[in-house]
mmCIF file of C-alpha atoms in Angstrom:
data_model
loop_
_atom_site.group_PDB
_atom_site.id
_atom_site.type_symbol
_atom_site.label_atom_id
_atom_site.label_comp_id
_atom_site.label_asym_id
_atom_site.label_seq_id
_atom_site.Cartn_x
_atom_site.Cartn_y
_atom_site.Cartn_z
ATOM 1 C CA MET A 1 34.170 23.626 -20.309
ATOM 2 C CA LYS A 2 34.263 19.869 -20.841
ATOM 3 C CA LEU A 3 33.983 19.206 -17.085
ATOM 4 C CA THR A 4 31.038 21.615 -16.885
ATOM 5 C CA THR A 5 29.288 19.799 -19.720
ATOM 6 C CA ILE A 6 29.825 16.381 -18.143
ATOM 7 C CA ALA A 7 28.660 17.570 -14.731
ATOM 8 C CA ALA A 8 25.579 19.164 -16.236
ATOM 9 C CA ALA A 9 24.770 15.947 -18.082
ATOM 10 C CA VAL A 10 25.112 13.909 -14.905
ATOM 11 C CA ALA A 11 22.907 16.335 -12.979
ATOM 12 C CA LEU A 12 20.342 16.245 -15.777
ATOM 13 C CA SER A 13 20.366 12.442 -15.678
ATOM 14 C CA ALA A 14 19.779 12.501 -11.936
ATOM 15 C CA TRP A 15 16.926 14.960 -12.359
ATOM 16 C CA THR A 16 15.389 12.785 -15.084
ATOM 17 C CA VAL A 17 15.489 9.741 -12.800
ATOM 18 C CA SER A 18 13.745 11.676 -10.035
ATOM 19 C CA ALA A 19 11.175 13.360 -12.269
ATOM 20 C CA ASN A 20 9.794 10.406 -14.184
ATOM 21 C CA ALA A 21 6.098 9.728 -13.713
ATOM 22 C CA VAL A 22 3.460 7.429 -15.139
ATOM 23 C CA VAL A 23 0.547 8.853 -17.088
ATOM 24 C CA ILE A 24 -2.776 8.429 -15.261
ATOM 25 C CA GLU A 25 -6.000 8.471 -17.247
ATOM 26 C CA ASP A 26 -9.319 9.536 -15.741
ATOM 27 C CA ASP A 27 -11.439 7.600 -18.238
ATOM 28 C CA GLY A 28 -10.639 3.914 -17.994
ATOM 29 C CA HIS A 29 -12.581 0.713 -18.555
ATOM 30 C CA ASP A 30 -14.723 1.607 -15.534
ATOM 31 C CA GLY A 31 -16.250 4.627 -17.278
ATOM 32 C CA ALA A 32 -15.661 8.341 -17.716
ATOM 33 C CA GLY A 33 -14.448 10.164 -14.635
ATOM 34 C CA THR A 34 -13.646 7.064 -12.581
ATOM 35 C CA GLY A 35 -9.868 7.408 -12.521
ATOM 36 C CA LEU A 36 -7.653 8.388 -9.612
ATOM 37 C CA GLN A 37 -8.096 12.139 -10.070
ATOM 38 C CA SER A 38 -11.860 11.794 -9.781
ATOM 39 C CA VAL A 39 -11.479 9.523 -6.765
ATOM 40 C CA ILE A 40 -9.361 12.104 -4.920
ATOM 41 C CA ASP A 41 -11.585 14.994 -6.044
ATOM 42 C CA GLY A 42 -14.540 13.077 -4.640
ATOM 43 C CA LEU A 43 -12.828 12.752 -1.258
ATOM 44 C CA THR A 44 -12.010 16.470 -1.068
ATOM 45 C CA VAL A 45 -14.410 18.566 1.013
ATOM 46 C CA ALA A 46 -12.355 21.746 1.558
ATOM 47 C CA PRO A 47 -11.109 24.302 0.754
ATOM 48 C CA ASN A 48 -12.703 23.510 -2.616
ATOM 49 C CA ASP A 49 -15.402 20.881 -2.282
ATOM 50 C CA GLY A 50 -15.003 18.254 -4.980
ATOM 51 C CA VAL A 51 -11.759 19.696 -6.344
ATOM 52 C CA SER A 52 -8.373 18.550 -5.029
ATOM 53 C CA SER A 53 -5.317 20.803 -5.129
ATOM 54 C CA VAL A 54 -3.275 17.654 -5.830
ATOM 55 C CA ASP A 55 -2.796 16.725 -9.475
ATOM 56 C CA VAL A 56 -2.285 12.992 -9.886
ATOM 57 C CA ASN A 57 -0.016 13.414 -12.898
ATOM 58 C CA THR A 58 2.236 16.244 -11.771
ATOM 59 C CA ASP A 59 2.359 15.682 -8.005
ATOM 60 C CA GLN A 60 3.447 12.037 -7.911
ATOM 61 C CA LEU A 61 6.459 11.022 -5.878
ATOM 62 C CA SER A 62 9.170 9.981 -8.290
ATOM 63 C CA ASP A 63 9.494 6.266 -8.964
ATOM 64 C CA GLY A 64 12.837 6.123 -7.153
ATOM 65 C CA LYS A 65 11.359 7.744 -4.063
ATOM 66 C CA ASP A 66 8.187 5.683 -3.494
ATOM 67 C CA SER A 67 9.771 2.244 -3.599
ATOM 68 C CA TYR A 68 10.607 1.839 0.112
ATOM 69 C CA TRP A 69 9.370 3.288 3.375
ATOM 70 C CA ASN A 70 10.045 3.609 7.108
ATOM 71 C CA VAL A 71 7.535 4.043 9.904
ATOM 72 C CA THR A 72 8.033 7.314 11.791
ATOM 73 C CA ALA A 73 8.843 7.721 15.503
ATOM 74 C CA SER A 74 5.626 6.175 16.863
ATOM 75 C CA GLY A 75 6.718 2.792 15.507
ATOM 76 C CA ALA A 76 3.289 2.183 13.972
ATOM 77 C CA SER A 77 1.489 3.232 10.799
ATOM 78 C CA VAL A 78 -2.230 3.259 9.998
ATOM 79 C CA SER A 79 -3.428 2.144 6.559
ATOM 80 C CA THR A 80 -6.956 3.101 5.526
ATOM 81 C CA PHE A 81 -8.722 1.437 2.603
ATOM 82 C CA VAL A 82 -9.956 4.323 0.414
ATOM 83 C CA MET A 83 -11.365 2.878 -2.810
ATOM 84 C CA GLU A 84 -11.387 -0.182 -5.056
ATOM 85 C CA ILE A 85 -12.888 -0.148 -8.540
ATOM 86 C CA ALA A 86 -11.654 -3.336 -10.142
ATOM 87 C CA GLY A 87 -12.840 -6.534 -11.722
ATOM 88 C CA LEU A 88 -10.373 -8.303 -9.427
ATOM 89 C CA ALA A 89 -11.655 -6.520 -6.319
ATOM 90 C CA GLY A 90 -12.649 -9.790 -4.675
ATOM 91 C CA SER A 91 -9.124 -11.173 -4.887
ATOM 92 C CA ASN A 92 -6.821 -8.135 -4.705
ATOM 93 C CA THR A 93 -4.758 -7.973 -1.516
ATOM 94 C CA PHE A 94 -2.462 -5.330 -0.062
ATOM 95 C CA GLY A 95 0.451 -5.544 2.326
ATOM 96 C CA VAL A 96 4.105 -4.897 3.093
ATOM 97 C CA TYR A 97 7.264 -6.819 2.234
ATOM 98 C CA ASP A 98 10.812 -6.945 3.535
ATOM 99 C CA ARG A 99 13.146 -4.780 1.481
ATOM 100 C CA ARG A 100 15.856 -7.448 1.579
ATOM 101 C CA ASN A 101 13.502 -10.320 0.794
ATOM 102 C CA PRO A 102 10.357 -9.633 -1.287
ATOM 103 C CA ASN A 103 9.174 -13.176 -0.547
ATOM 104 C CA ASN A 104 8.896 -12.216 3.128
ATOM 105 C CA TYR A 105 5.640 -10.304 3.409
ATOM 106 C CA VAL A 106 2.632 -9.552 5.603
ATOM 107 C CA GLU A 107 -0.881 -8.921 4.354
ATOM 108 C CA LEU A 108 -2.787 -5.869 5.582
ATOM 109 C CA PHE A 109 -5.984 -6.163 3.520
ATOM 110 C CA SER A 110 -7.378 -9.387 2.096
ATOM 111 C CA GLY A 111 -9.483 -9.910 -0.999
ATOM 112 C CA SER A 112 -12.651 -9.884 1.086
ATOM 113 C CA ASP A 113 -11.892 -6.516 2.741
ATOM 114 C CA THR A 114 -13.674 -3.420 1.458
ATOM 115 C CA TYR A 115 -13.234 0.322 1.711
ATOM 116 C CA ASP A 116 -16.619 0.972 3.358
ATOM 117 C CA ASP A 117 -16.484 -1.421 6.315
ATOM 118 C CA ASP A 118 -16.024 0.972 9.257
ATOM 119 C CA PHE A 119 -13.067 0.082 11.492
ATOM 120 C CA ASN A 120 -12.377 -3.048 9.431
ATOM 121 C CA SER A 121 -11.179 -0.781 6.640
ATOM 122 C CA GLN A 122 -8.263 0.389 8.813
ATOM 123 C CA LYS A 123 -5.217 -1.628 9.799
ATOM 124 C CA THR A 124 -2.275 -0.678 12.004
ATOM 125 C CA LEU A 125 1.196 -1.839 11.012
ATOM 126 C CA GLY A 126 3.747 -2.000 13.810
ATOM 127 C CA LEU A 127 7.450 -2.804 13.632
ATOM 128 C CA LEU A 128 9.589 -3.740 16.636
ATOM 129 C CA ASN A 129 13.354 -3.283 16.692
ATOM 130 C CA ASP A 130 13.821 -7.069 16.630
ATOM 131 C CA GLY A 131 12.107 -7.162 13.215
ATOM 132 C CA SER A 132 8.734 -8.409 14.439
ATOM 133 C CA VAL A 133 5.819 -7.236 12.318
ATOM 134 C CA GLY A 134 2.509 -6.659 14.061
ATOM 135 C CA ILE A 135 -0.957 -6.029 12.658
ATOM 136 C CA ASN A 136 -3.436 -4.245 14.932
ATOM 137 C CA GLY A 137 -1.127 -4.880 17.858
ATOM 138 C CA ILE A 138 -0.885 -8.634 17.250
ATOM 139 C CA ASP A 139 2.369 -10.326 16.228
ATOM 140 C CA SER A 140 2.010 -11.612 12.665
ATOM 141 C CA GLY A 141 4.700 -14.244 13.242
ATOM 142 C CA VAL A 142 6.756 -12.697 10.435
ATOM 143 C CA ASP A 143 10.060 -10.938 11.071
ATOM 144 C CA PHE A 144 11.636 -8.405 8.704
ATOM 145 C CA SER A 145 15.385 -7.926 8.357
ATOM 146 C CA GLY A 146 15.162 -4.237 9.248
ATOM 147 C CA LYS A 147 12.877 -1.226 9.478
ATOM 148 C CA THR A 148 12.629 -0.520 5.762
ATOM 149 C CA PHE A 149 9.820 -2.113 3.758
ATOM 150 C CA GLY A 150 7.892 -1.851 0.525
ATOM 151 C CA TYR A 151 4.201 -2.132 -0.303
ATOM 152 C CA TYR A 152 2.690 -4.743 -2.586
ATOM 153 C CA LEU A 153 -0.501 -5.514 -4.444
ATOM 154 C CA GLY A 154 -1.275 -9.199 -4.292
ATOM 155 C CA SER A 155 -3.932 -11.670 -5.269
ATOM 156 C CA SER A 156 -5.752 -14.334 -3.302
ATOM 157 C CA LYS A 157 -7.277 -15.798 -6.458
ATOM 158 C CA GLY A 158 -7.162 -19.579 -6.338
ATOM 159 C CA MET A 159 -5.996 -19.642 -2.711
ATOM 160 C CA ALA A 160 -7.824 -21.262 0.158
ATOM 161 C CA GLU A 161 -9.765 -18.963 2.459
ATOM 162 C CA GLY A 162 -7.563 -17.592 5.214
ATOM 163 C CA GLU A 163 -4.340 -17.930 3.222
ATOM 164 C CA TRP A 164 -2.365 -14.794 2.459
ATOM 165 C CA GLY A 165 -2.499 -13.385 -1.028
ATOM 166 C CA THR A 166 0.705 -13.774 -2.986
ATOM 167 C CA PRO A 167 2.392 -10.485 -4.006
ATOM 168 C CA VAL A 168 1.977 -9.731 -7.701
ATOM 169 C CA TYR A 169 3.231 -6.158 -8.034
ATOM 170 C CA PHE A 170 5.661 -4.236 -5.821
ATOM 171 C CA SER A 171 6.205 -0.575 -4.964
ATOM 172 C CA ASP A 172 9.763 -1.131 -6.179
ATOM 173 C CA SER A 173 9.186 -1.210 -9.927
ATOM 174 C CA LEU A 174 12.485 -3.027 -10.459
ATOM 175 C CA LEU A 175 10.777 -6.141 -9.047
ATOM 176 C CA ASN A 176 7.894 -5.976 -11.518
ATOM 177 C CA PRO A 177 7.799 -7.529 -15.009
ATOM 178 C CA GLY A 178 9.564 -5.173 -17.396
ATOM 179 C CA GLU A 179 10.271 -2.888 -14.399
ATOM 180 C CA SER A 180 6.705 -1.622 -14.777
ATOM 181 C CA ASP A 181 5.586 1.099 -12.355
ATOM 182 C CA GLN A 182 2.315 -0.241 -10.927
ATOM 183 C CA MET A 183 1.897 2.132 -7.974
ATOM 184 C CA VAL A 184 1.796 5.899 -7.637
ATOM 185 C CA ALA A 185 2.203 7.768 -4.348
ATOM 186 C CA LEU A 186 0.706 11.183 -3.635
ATOM 187 C CA GLN A 187 1.692 13.192 -0.563
ATOM 188 C CA GLY A 188 -0.636 15.457 1.396
ATOM 189 C CA ASN A 189 0.125 19.168 1.238
ATOM 190 C CA ASP A 190 -1.506 20.400 4.496
ATOM 191 C CA THR A 191 -4.104 22.199 2.381
ATOM 192 C CA ASP A 192 -6.942 19.870 1.440
ATOM 193 C CA TYR A 193 -9.440 18.241 3.779
ATOM 194 C CA LEU A 194 -10.532 14.731 2.815
ATOM 195 C CA GLU A 195 -13.479 12.667 3.961
ATOM 196 C CA ILE A 196 -12.910 8.931 3.611
ATOM 197 C CA ASP A 197 -16.105 6.871 3.617
ATOM 198 C CA GLY A 198 -17.254 6.202 7.183
ATOM 199 C CA PHE A 199 -14.841 8.594 8.908
ATOM 200 C CA PHE A 200 -14.845 12.263 9.860
ATOM 201 C CA ASP A 201 -13.156 14.627 7.457
ATOM 202 C CA GLY A 202 -9.615 15.720 8.266
ATOM 203 C CA LYS A 203 -6.625 17.578 6.874
ATOM 204 C CA TRP A 204 -4.491 15.654 4.395
ATOM 205 C CA THR A 205 -1.147 16.255 6.070
ATOM 206 C CA ASP A 206 2.324 15.813 4.663
ATOM 207 C CA ASN A 207 2.924 12.606 6.640
ATOM 208 C CA GLU A 208 -0.007 10.946 4.856
ATOM 209 C CA PHE A 209 0.269 9.382 1.413
ATOM 210 C CA ILE A 210 -2.272 7.970 -0.995
ATOM 211 C CA LEU A 211 -1.005 4.826 -2.724
ATOM 212 C CA ALA A 212 -2.887 3.885 -5.887
ATOM 213 C CA TRP A 213 -2.424 0.701 -7.898
ATOM 214 C CA GLU A 214 -2.985 -0.823 -11.312
ATOM 215 C CA ASP A 215 -3.721 -4.553 -11.013
ATOM 216 C CA ILE A 216 -2.887 -5.271 -14.659
ATOM 217 C CA LEU A 217 0.555 -4.659 -16.163
ATOM 218 C CA TYR A 218 0.652 -0.933 -16.923
ATOM 219 C CA LYS A 219 1.209 -1.230 -20.661
ATOM 220 C CA ASP A 220 -1.869 -3.460 -20.969
ATOM 221 C CA SER A 221 -4.038 -1.625 -18.428
ATOM 222 C CA ASP A 222 -6.554 1.224 -18.617
ATOM 223 C CA LYS A 223 -4.085 3.378 -16.642
ATOM 224 C CA ASP A 224 -6.680 4.828 -14.255
ATOM 225 C CA PHE A 225 -4.980 3.623 -11.022
ATOM 226 C CA ASN A 226 -8.245 3.053 -9.174
ATOM 227 C CA ASP A 227 -7.921 -0.712 -8.763
ATOM 228 C CA LEU A 228 -6.899 -0.342 -5.126
ATOM 229 C CA VAL A 229 -6.375 2.955 -3.319
ATOM 230 C CA VAL A 230 -5.036 3.136 0.242
ATOM 231 C CA MET A 231 -3.986 6.004 2.502
ATOM 232 C CA VAL A 232 -0.973 5.335 4.702
ATOM 233 C CA GLU A 233 0.177 7.625 7.492
ATOM 234 C CA SER A 234 3.091 7.968 9.906
ATOM 235 C CA VAL A 235 5.484 6.773 7.219
ATOM 236 C CA VAL A 236 8.295 8.429 5.298
ATOM 237 C CA PRO A 237 9.634 7.418 1.865
ATOM 238 C CA VAL A 238 13.224 6.186 1.655
ATOM 239 C CA PRO A 239 14.876 7.283 -1.632
ATOM 240 C CA GLU A 240 16.679 4.646 -3.619
ATOM 241 C CA PRO A 241 20.463 4.766 -2.984
ATOM 242 C CA GLY A 242 21.161 4.834 -6.709
ATOM 243 C CA THR A 243 19.099 7.966 -7.212
ATOM 244 C CA LEU A 244 20.794 9.753 -4.316
ATOM 245 C CA ALA A 245 24.252 8.731 -5.498
ATOM 246 C CA LEU A 246 23.590 9.934 -9.034
ATOM 247 C CA LEU A 247 22.241 13.250 -7.849
ATOM 248 C CA GLY A 248 25.182 13.663 -5.464
ATOM 249 C CA LEU A 249 27.641 12.920 -8.237
ATOM 250 C CA GLY A 250 26.014 15.569 -10.402
ATOM 251 C CA LEU A 251 26.173 18.182 -7.647
ATOM 252 C CA VAL A 252 29.804 17.376 -6.871
ATOM 253 C CA GLY A 253 30.669 17.642 -10.549
ATOM 254 C CA LEU A 254 28.925 20.986 -10.872
ATOM 255 C CA GLY A 255 30.760 22.277 -7.789
ATOM 256 C CA ALA A 256 34.112 21.199 -9.197
ATOM 257 C CA ALA A 257 33.362 22.824 -12.521
ATOM 258 C CA ARG A 258 32.381 26.061 -10.795
ATOM 259 C CA ARG A 259 35.605 26.153 -8.739
ATOM 260 C CA ARG A 260 37.684 25.488 -11.845
ATOM 261 C CA HIS A 261 35.884 28.246 -13.732
ATOM 262 C CA LYS A 262 36.604 30.749 -10.916
ATOM 263 C CA ALA A 263 40.254 29.716 -10.851
#
């Protein structure tokens, strides 16, 4: 009985780690109905025009699952600028960083980029097996230590034009002040059709993710996660090893307890 109790507690702990989510408000400082849910509803054109089947509070990837990512078999991933409703819109930047070195990063969108600028609102991220990082097919001059990377929200405020924006918040919340979760990830469900400004509508597939950011520390923010919204595709999340290990330990413990009970 004691082993069963311990195993159940461990499994519950693992589930808690995987199930945690941040609360997203739809009425922030930008006005009523301007939060992330309204943004995604506004992109949805079918099967229910103006109403997404994805709930931004209940359908988030867990914090331990959205920290790091790999590009899928094509070796390249497209990022599309979806929306930006922020006082810091002119300085917010977005990019990727090396999992093993957060100070090693490459910018995808600069502070001057916007979500309604035709092909300029899309960027292609490519990774070669020697670590080279390319943007739109051009070598960035930055090499990563491997194929796994995180996303960041940065700022170009106070920097000279043409310089990369320094990362401020990371998809890995452990790197943020107070381990604050500043980004939520929502996965397509092969049901909704979205129309991003300037592009044809298309199915939101399960290899496409919307990444939404708060550009002020969560506890001090309006919690609407509309400060910078990007869709990334041809990527797959890489669960944190700690989360997998904890869940595995719980399952092993439950299996042992079950065998002992049968004996």
